[in-house]
Tab-separated table of C-alpha atoms in Angstrom:
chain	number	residue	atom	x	y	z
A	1278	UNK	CA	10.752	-41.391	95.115
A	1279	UNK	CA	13.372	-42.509	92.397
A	1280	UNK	CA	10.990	-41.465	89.485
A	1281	UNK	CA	10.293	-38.168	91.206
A	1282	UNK	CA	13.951	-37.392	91.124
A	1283	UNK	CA	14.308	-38.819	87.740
A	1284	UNK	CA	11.586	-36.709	86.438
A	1285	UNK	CA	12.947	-33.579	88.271
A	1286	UNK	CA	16.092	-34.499	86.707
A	1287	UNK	CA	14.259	-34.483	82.824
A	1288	UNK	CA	12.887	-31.288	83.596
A	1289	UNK	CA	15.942	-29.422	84.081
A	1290	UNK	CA	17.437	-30.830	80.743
A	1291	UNK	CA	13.815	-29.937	79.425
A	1292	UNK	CA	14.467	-26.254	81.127
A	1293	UNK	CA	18.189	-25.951	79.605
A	1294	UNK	CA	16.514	-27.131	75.987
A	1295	UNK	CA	14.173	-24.224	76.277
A	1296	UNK	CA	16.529	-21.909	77.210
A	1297	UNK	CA	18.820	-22.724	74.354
A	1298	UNK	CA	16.450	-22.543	71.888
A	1299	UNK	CA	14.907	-19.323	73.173
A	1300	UNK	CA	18.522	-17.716	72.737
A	1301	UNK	CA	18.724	-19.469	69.576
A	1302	UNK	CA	15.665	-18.358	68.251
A	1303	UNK	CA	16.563	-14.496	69.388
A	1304	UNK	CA	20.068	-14.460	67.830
A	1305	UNK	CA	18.729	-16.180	64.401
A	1306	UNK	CA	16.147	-13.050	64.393
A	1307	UNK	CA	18.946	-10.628	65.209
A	1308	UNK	CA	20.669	-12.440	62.320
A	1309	UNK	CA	18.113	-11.842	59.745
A	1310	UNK	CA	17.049	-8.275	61.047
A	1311	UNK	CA	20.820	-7.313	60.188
A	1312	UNK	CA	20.482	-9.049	57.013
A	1313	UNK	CA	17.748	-7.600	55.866
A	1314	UNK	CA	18.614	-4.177	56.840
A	1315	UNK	CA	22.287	-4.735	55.094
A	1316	UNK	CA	20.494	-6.155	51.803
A	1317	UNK	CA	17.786	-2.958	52.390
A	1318	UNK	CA	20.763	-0.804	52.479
A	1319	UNK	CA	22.522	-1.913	49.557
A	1320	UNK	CA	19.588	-2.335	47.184
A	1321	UNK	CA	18.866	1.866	48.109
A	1322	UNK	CA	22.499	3.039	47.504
A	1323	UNK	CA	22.889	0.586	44.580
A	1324	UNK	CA	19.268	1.196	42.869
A	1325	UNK	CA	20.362	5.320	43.463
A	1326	UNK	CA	23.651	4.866	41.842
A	1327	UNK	CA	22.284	3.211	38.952
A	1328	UNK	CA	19.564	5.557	38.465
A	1329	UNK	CA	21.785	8.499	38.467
A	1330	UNK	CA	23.785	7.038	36.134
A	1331	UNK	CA	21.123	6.428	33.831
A	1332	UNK	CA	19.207	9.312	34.426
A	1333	UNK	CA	19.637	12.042	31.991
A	1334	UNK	CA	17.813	14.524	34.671
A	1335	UNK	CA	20.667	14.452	37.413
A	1336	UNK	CA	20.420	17.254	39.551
A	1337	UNK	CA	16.617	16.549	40.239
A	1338	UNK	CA	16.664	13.716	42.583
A	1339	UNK	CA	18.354	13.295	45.723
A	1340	UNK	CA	18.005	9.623	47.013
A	1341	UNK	CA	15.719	6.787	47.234
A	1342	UNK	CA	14.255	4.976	49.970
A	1343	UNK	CA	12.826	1.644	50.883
A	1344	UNK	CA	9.787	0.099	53.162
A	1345	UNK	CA	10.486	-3.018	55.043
A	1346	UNK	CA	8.429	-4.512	52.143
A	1347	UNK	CA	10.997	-3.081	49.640
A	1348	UNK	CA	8.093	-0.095	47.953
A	1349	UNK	CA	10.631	2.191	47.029
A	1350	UNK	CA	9.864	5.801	46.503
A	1351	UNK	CA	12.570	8.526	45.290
A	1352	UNK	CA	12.820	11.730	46.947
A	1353	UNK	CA	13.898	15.408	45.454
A	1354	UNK	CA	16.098	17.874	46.338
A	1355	UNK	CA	13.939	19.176	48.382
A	1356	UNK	CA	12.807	16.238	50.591
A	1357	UNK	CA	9.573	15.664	48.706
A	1358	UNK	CA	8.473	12.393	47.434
A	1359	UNK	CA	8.675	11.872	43.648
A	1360	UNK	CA	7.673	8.694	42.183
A	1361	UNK	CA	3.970	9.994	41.651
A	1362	UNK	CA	5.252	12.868	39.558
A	1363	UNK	CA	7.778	11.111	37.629
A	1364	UNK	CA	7.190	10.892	33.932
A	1365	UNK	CA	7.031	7.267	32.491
A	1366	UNK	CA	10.415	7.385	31.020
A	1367	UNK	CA	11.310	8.111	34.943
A	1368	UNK	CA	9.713	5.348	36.485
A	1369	UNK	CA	11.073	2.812	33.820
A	1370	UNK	CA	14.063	3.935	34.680
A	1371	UNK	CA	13.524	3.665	38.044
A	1372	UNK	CA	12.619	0.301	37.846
A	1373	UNK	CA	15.227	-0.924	35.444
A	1374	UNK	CA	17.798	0.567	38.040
A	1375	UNK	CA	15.861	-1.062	41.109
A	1376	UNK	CA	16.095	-4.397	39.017
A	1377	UNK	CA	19.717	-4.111	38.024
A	1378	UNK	CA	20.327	-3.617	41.908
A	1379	UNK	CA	18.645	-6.403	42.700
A	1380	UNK	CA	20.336	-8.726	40.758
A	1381	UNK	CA	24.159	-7.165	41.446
A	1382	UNK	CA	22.913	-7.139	45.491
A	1383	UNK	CA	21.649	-10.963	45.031
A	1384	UNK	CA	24.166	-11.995	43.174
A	1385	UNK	CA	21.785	-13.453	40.613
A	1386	UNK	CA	23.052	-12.296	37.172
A	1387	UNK	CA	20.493	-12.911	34.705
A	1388	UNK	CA	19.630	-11.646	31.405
A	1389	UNK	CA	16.815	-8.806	31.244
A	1390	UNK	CA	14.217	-9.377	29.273
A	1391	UNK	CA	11.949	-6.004	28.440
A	1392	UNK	CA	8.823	-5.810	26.319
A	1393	UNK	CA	7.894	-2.677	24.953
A	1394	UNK	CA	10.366	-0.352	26.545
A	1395	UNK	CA	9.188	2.972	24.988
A	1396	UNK	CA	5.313	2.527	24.635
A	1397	UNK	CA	4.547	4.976	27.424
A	1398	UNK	CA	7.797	7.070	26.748
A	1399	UNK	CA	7.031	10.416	25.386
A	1400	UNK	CA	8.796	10.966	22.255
A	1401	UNK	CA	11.352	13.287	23.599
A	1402	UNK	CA	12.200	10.694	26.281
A	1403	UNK	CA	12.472	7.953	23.758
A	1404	UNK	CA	15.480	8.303	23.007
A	1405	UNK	CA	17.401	8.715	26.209
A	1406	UNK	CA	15.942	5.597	26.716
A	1407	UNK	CA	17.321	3.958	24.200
A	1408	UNK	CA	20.353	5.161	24.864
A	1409	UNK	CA	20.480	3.674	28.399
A	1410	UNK	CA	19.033	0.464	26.906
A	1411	UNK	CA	22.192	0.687	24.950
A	1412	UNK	CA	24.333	1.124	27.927
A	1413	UNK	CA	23.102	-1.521	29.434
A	1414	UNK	CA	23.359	-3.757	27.061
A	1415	UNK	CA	27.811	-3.450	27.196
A	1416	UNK	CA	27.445	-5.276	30.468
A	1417	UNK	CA	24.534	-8.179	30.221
A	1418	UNK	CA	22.320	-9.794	27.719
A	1419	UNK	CA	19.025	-7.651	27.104
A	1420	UNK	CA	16.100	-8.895	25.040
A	1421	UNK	CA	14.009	-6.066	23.668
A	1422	UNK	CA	10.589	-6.627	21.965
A	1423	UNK	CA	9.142	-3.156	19.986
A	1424	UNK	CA	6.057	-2.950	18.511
A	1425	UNK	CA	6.208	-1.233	15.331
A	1426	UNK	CA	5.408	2.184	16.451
A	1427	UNK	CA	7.874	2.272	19.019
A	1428	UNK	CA	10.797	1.025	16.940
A	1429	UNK	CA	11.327	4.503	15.336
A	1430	UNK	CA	14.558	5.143	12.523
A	1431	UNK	CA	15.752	7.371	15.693
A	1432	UNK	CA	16.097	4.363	17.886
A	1433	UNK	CA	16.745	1.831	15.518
A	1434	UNK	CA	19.599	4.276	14.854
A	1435	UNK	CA	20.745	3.680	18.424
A	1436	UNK	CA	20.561	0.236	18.995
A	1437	UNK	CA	21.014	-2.386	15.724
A	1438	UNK	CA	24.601	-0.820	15.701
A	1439	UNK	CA	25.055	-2.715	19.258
A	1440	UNK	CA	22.837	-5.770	18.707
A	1441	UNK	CA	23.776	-8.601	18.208
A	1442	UNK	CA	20.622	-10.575	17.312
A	1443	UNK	CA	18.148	-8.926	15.557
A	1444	UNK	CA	14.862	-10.794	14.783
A	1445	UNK	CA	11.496	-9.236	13.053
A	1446	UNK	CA	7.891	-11.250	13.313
A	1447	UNK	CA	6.024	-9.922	9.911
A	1448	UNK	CA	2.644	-11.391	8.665
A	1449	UNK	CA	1.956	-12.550	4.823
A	1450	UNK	CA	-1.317	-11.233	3.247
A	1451	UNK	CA	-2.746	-15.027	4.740
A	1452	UNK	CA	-1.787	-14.361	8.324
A	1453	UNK	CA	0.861	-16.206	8.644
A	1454	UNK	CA	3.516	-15.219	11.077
A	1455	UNK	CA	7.284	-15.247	9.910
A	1456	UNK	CA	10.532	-14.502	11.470
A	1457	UNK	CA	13.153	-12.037	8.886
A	1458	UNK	CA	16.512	-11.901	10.701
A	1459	UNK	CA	18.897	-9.274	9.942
């Protein structure tokens, strides 16, 4: 009879246990719902400020949105989805904005590294490009890599005045790979 009421006893502390960790288990979910919504919420509004900053077409777009797995698309004036149509230039700056916003939202400040920035620019886009490259550049440490077609007089025009590294790979007639710094 004693270990009857013993074990009756256990199960009630088991039953309290459960119930604890039940409402523990709800509120920690609640917890990271809001978070993620908050962090959701702030990457859109800060990606969308960004972008219009950067963006040299402002009165086209009207504000971005993102999926619970963070696939953002950009909408028009009109309510229509954009990203499809975008030009290149658009969606680089698209994602240059939605990266920026990531790391002001996170908190994680890094450098940007970008690798062939203009190679599916179209020429008249190129250098509004560089332009925001060069903007960016006043508030963080970008590393751009050109290839030699993309690093036009137009854009070199833009940028060397603001960097503050400049580095060229070049080739001898043997192959050999060599670094000129200006």
């Amino acid at each position: 009879m004693q270990k009857a009421i013993e074990n009756q006893a256990e199960l009630k502390v088991l039953e309290k246990q459960i119930k604890f960790a039940q409402k523990a288990r709800t509120t920690v979910q609640e917890i990271e719902e809001e978070m993620m919504e908050d962090t959701k919420s702030k990457m859109t509004g800060e990606t969308m400020e960004i972008f219009q900053r950067l963006d040299w077409k402002t009165e086209t777009f009207s504000h971005i949105e993102l999926d619970d797995t963070y696939e953002l698309e950009l909408y028009d004036n009109y309510g229509y989805p954009m990203v499809g149509a975008c030009s290149a230039a658009e969606r680089a700056l698209l994602a240059l904005s939605f990266t920026l916003a990531l790391q002001k939202v996170s908190g994680y400040d890094s450098m940007l590294f970008i690798d062939t920035p203009v190679g599916r620019v179209d020429s008249d886009n190129r250098l509004n490009f560089a332009s925001v490259l060069k903007e960016v550049s006043k508030n963080k440490q970008v590393i751009i890599t050109f290839s030699p077609s993309e690093y036009s007089q137009e854009i070199r025009d833009i940028l060397e005045p603001c960097a503050s590294t400049y580095k060229e790979l070049k080739t001898t007639d043997e192959s050999e790979i060599y670094i000129e710094s200006r």
